[in-house]
Short mmCIF file of C-alpha atoms and ligand atoms in Angstrom, two decimals:
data_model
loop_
_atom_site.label_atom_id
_atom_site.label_comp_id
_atom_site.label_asym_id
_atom_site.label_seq_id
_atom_site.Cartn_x
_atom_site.Cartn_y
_atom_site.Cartn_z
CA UNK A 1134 14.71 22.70 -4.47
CA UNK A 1135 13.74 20.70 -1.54
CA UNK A 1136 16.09 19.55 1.35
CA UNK A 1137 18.02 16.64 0.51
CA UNK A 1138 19.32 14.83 3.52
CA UNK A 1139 22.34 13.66 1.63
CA UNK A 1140 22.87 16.72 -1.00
CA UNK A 1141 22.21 19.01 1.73
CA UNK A 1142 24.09 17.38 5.09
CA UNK A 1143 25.93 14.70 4.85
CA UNK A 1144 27.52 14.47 2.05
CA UNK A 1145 28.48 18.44 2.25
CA UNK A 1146 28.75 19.01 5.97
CA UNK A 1147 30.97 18.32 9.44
CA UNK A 1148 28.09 16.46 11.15
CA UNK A 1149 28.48 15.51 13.96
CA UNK A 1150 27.70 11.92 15.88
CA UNK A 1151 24.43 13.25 18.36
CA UNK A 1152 20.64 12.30 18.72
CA UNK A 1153 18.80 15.21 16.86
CA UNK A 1154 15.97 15.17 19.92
CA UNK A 1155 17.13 14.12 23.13
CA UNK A 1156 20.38 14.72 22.45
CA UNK A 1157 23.02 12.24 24.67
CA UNK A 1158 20.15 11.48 27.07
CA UNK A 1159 18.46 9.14 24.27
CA UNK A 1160 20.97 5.95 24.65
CA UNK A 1161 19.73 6.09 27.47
CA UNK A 1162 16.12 6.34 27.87
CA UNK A 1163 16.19 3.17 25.15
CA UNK A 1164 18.04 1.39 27.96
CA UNK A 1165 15.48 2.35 30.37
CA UNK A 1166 12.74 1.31 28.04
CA UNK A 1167 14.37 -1.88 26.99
CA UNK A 1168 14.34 -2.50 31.10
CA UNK A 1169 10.65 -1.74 31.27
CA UNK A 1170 9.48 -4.20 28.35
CA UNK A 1171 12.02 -6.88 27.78
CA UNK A 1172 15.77 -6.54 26.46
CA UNK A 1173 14.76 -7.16 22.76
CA UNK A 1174 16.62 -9.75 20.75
CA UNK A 1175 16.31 -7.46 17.45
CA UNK A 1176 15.68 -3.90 17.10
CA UNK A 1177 15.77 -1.57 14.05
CA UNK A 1178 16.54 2.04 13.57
CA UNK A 1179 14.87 3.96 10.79
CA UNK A 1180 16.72 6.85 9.64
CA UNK A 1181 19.05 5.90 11.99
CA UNK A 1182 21.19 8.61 10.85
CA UNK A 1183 24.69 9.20 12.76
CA UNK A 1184 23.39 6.59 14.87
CA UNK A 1185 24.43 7.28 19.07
CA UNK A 1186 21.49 5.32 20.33
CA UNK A 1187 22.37 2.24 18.63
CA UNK A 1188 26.68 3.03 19.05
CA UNK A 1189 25.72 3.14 22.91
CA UNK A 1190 23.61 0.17 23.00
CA UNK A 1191 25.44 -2.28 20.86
CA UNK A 1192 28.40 -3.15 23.25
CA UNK A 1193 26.23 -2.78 26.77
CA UNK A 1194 23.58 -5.71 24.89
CA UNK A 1195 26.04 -7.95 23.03
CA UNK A 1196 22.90 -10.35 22.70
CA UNK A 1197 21.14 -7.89 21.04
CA UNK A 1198 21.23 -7.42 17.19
CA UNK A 1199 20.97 -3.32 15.98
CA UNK A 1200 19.46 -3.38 12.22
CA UNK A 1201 19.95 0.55 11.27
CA UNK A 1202 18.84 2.06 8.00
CA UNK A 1203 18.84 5.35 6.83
CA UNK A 1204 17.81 6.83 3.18
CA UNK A 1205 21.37 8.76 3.21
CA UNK A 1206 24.21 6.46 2.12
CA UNK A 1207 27.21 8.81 3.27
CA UNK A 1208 25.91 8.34 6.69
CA UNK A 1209 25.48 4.69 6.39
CA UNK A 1210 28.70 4.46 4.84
CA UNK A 1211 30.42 6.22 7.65
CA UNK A 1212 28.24 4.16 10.22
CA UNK A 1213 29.65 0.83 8.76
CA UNK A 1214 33.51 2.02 9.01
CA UNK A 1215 33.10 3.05 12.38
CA UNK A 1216 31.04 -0.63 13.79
CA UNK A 1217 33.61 -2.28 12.26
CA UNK A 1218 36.79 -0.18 13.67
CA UNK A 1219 34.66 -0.55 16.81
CA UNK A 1220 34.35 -4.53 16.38
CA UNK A 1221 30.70 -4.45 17.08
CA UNK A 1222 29.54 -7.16 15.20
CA UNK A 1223 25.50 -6.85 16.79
CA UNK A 1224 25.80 -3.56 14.80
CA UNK A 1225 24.68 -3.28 10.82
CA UNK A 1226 23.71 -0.21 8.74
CA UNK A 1227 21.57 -0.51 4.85
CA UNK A 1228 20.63 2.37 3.05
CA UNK A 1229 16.46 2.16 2.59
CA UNK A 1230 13.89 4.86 2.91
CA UNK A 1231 10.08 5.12 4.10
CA UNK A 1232 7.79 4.81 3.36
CA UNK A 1233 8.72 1.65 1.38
CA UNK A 1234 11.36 0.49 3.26
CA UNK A 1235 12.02 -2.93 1.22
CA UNK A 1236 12.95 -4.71 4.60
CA UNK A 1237 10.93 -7.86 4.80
CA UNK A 1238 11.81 -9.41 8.24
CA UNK A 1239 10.36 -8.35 11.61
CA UNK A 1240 12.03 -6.74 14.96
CA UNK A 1241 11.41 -7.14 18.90
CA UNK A 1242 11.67 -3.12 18.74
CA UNK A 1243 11.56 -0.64 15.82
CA UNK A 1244 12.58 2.89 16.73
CA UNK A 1245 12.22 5.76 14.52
CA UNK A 1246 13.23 9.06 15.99
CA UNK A 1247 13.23 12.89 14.33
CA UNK A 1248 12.57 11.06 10.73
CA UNK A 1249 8.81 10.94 9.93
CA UNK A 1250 9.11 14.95 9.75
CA UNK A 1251 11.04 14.50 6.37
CA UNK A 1252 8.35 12.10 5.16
CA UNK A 1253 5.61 12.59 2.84
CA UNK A 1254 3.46 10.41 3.28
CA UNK A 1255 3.92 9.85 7.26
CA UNK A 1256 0.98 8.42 7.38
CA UNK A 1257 1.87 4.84 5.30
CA UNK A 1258 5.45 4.84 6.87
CA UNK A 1259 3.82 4.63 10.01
CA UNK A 1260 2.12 1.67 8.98
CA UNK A 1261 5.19 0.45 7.40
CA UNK A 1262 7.15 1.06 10.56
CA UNK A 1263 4.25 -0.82 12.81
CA UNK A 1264 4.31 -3.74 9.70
CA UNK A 1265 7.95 -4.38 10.63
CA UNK A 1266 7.19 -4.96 14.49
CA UNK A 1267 7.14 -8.43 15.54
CA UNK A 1268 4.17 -9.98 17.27
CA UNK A 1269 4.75 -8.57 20.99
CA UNK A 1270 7.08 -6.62 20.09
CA UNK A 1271 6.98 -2.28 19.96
CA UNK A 1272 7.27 0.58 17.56
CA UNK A 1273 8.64 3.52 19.31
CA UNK A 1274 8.70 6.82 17.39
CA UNK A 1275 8.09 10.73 17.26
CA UNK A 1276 5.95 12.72 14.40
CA UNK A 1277 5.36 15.64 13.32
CA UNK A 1278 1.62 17.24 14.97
CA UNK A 1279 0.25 20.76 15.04
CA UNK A 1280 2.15 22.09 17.23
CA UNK A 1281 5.68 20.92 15.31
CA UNK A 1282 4.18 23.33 12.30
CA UNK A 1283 3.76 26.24 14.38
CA UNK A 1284 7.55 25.74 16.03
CA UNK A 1285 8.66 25.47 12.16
CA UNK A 1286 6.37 28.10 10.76
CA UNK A 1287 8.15 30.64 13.67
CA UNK A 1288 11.52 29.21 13.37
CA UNK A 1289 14.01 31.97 11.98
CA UNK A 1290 16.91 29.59 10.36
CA UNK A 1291 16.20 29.31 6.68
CA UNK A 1292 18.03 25.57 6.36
CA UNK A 1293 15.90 24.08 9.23
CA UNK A 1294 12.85 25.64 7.84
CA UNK A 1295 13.70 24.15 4.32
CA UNK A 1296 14.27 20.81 6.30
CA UNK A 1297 11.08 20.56 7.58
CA UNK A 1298 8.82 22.24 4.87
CA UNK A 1299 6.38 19.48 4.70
CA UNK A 1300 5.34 19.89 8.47
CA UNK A 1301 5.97 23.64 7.95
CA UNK A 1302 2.78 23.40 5.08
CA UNK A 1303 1.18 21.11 7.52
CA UNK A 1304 1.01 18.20 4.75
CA UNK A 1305 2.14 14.95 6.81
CA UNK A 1306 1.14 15.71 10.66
CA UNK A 1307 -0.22 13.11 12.92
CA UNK A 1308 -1.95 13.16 16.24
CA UNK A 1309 -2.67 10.48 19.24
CA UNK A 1310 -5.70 9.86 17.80
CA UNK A 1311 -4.86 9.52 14.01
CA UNK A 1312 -1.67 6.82 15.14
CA UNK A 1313 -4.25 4.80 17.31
CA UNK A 1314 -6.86 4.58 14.10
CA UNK A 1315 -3.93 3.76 11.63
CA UNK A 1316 -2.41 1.42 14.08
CA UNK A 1317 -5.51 0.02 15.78
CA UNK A 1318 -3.64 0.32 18.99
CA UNK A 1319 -3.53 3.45 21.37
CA UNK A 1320 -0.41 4.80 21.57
CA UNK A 1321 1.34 5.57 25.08
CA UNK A 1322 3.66 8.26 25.72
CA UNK A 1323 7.53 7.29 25.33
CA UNK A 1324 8.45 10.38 27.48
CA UNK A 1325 6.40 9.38 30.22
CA UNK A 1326 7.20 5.56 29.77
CA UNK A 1327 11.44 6.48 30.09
CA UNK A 1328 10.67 8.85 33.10
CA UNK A 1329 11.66 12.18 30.70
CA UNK A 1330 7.97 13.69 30.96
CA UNK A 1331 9.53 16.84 32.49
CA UNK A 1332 12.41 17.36 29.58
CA UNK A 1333 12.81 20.18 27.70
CA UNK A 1334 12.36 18.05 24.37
CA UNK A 1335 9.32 16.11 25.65
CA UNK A 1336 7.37 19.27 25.14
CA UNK A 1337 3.90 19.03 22.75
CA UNK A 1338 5.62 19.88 19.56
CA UNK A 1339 7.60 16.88 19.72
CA UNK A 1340 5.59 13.63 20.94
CA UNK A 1341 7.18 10.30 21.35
CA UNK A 1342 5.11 7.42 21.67
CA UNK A 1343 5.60 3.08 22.30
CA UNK A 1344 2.90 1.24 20.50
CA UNK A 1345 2.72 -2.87 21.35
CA UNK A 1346 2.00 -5.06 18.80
CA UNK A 1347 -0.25 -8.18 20.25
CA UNK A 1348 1.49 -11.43 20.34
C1 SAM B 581 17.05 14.59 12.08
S1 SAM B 581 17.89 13.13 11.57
C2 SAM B 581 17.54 12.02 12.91
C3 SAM B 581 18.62 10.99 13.10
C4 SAM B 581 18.43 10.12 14.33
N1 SAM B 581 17.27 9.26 14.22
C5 SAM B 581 18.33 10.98 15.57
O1 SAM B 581 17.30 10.92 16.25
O2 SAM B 581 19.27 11.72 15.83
C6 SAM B 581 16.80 12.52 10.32
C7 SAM B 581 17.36 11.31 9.59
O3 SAM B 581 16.33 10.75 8.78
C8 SAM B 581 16.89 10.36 7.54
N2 SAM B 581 15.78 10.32 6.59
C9 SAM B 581 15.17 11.36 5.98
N3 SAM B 581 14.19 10.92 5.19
C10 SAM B 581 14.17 9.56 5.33
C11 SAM B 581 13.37 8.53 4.77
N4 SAM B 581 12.38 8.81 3.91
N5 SAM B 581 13.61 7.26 5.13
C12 SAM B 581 14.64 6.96 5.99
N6 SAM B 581 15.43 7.90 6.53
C13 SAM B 581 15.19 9.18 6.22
C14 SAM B 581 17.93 11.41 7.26
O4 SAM B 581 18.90 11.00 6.33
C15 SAM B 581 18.49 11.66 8.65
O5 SAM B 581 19.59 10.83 8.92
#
């Protein structure tokens, strides 16, 4: 049976509230990039997940509005109580999943981090993710390439394995190149643009890149 993200984790597990790559450095790196191309007046987070970028950034850009979705609705769920404990009202949480997200409107700034792994088809999420840019705004996200499928196909812990069987069988990778067809754009390294091009997590088996969208 394949990994369910809600069967599997949430639902059925003490998870905790961290960035799966980057870890508590990610709030902010986002801050840095928002600094670097314009505070963004709306930015959404696909498979958002527990959600620390956008808990971080919320109250430190009150004139910012965080749209955060996530295919899991435990998560979601749990995302929602805590906003609204928190009184961030700039913060909101819907359960949707690539690639056919369902969300018609368009953000300043979609970020999609350590989800296009669990995709099958990473290839039209991508363009669904880019679709849901505004004109000059930015897609920032990770995927899965080559060298993701040989760091899962030597990885020795069976549930991360099952996790990430589709890169593991190599069936929704994605290179530079590929994103920059798909996208018509060329994609620039996030790493590099957030000054983390020496980090452990920056290595080549998990890329980052910022792609504009022309106004
Ligand atoms: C490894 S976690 C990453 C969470 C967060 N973005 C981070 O960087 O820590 C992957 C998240 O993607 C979500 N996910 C998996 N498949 C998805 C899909 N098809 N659409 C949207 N979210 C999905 C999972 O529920 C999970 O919360």
């Amino acid at each position: 049976m394949s990994f369910d993200w809600e069967r599997d984790f949430y639902a059925t597990t003490d998870w905790d509230r961290g960035a799966y790559l980057g870890g508590e450095a990610m709030p902010d790196h986002l801050a840095t990039f928002f600094e670097r191309v314009g505070v963004p007046e709306s930015v959404a987070d696909v498979g958002c997940g527990p959600a620390l970028v956008p808990f971080e950034l919320a109250p430190e850009y009150p004139e910012t509005a965080f749209h955060c979705y996530d295919v899991a609705p435990s998560v979601v769920e749990a995302n929602r109580e805590r906003a609204a404990e928190a009184g961030l009202d700039n913060l909101e949480f819907a359960v949707a999943g690539l690639p056919d997200l369902g969300v018609e409107r368009r953000f300043d700034l979609v970020y999609c981090m350590a989800t296009l792994y669990f995709v099958a088809d990473a290839e039209r999420a991508l363009v669904e993710l880019y679709d849901m840019v505004a004109p000059g705004g930015t897609l920032v996200c990770n995927y899965p390439n080559r060298y993701t499928k040989a760091w899962v196909t030597e990885d020795t812990d069976d549930q991360r394995r099952e996790a990430f069987e589709l890169v593991g069988r190599g069936e929704n990778l994605l290179s530079y190149d590929r994103i920059g067809e798909l996208l018509g754009h060329t994609p620039r390294s996030y790493w590099s643009a957030v000054g983390a091009g020496d980090a452990d997590y920056a290595r080549r088996s998990s890329p980052a890149v910022y792609v504009r969208k022309p106004v």
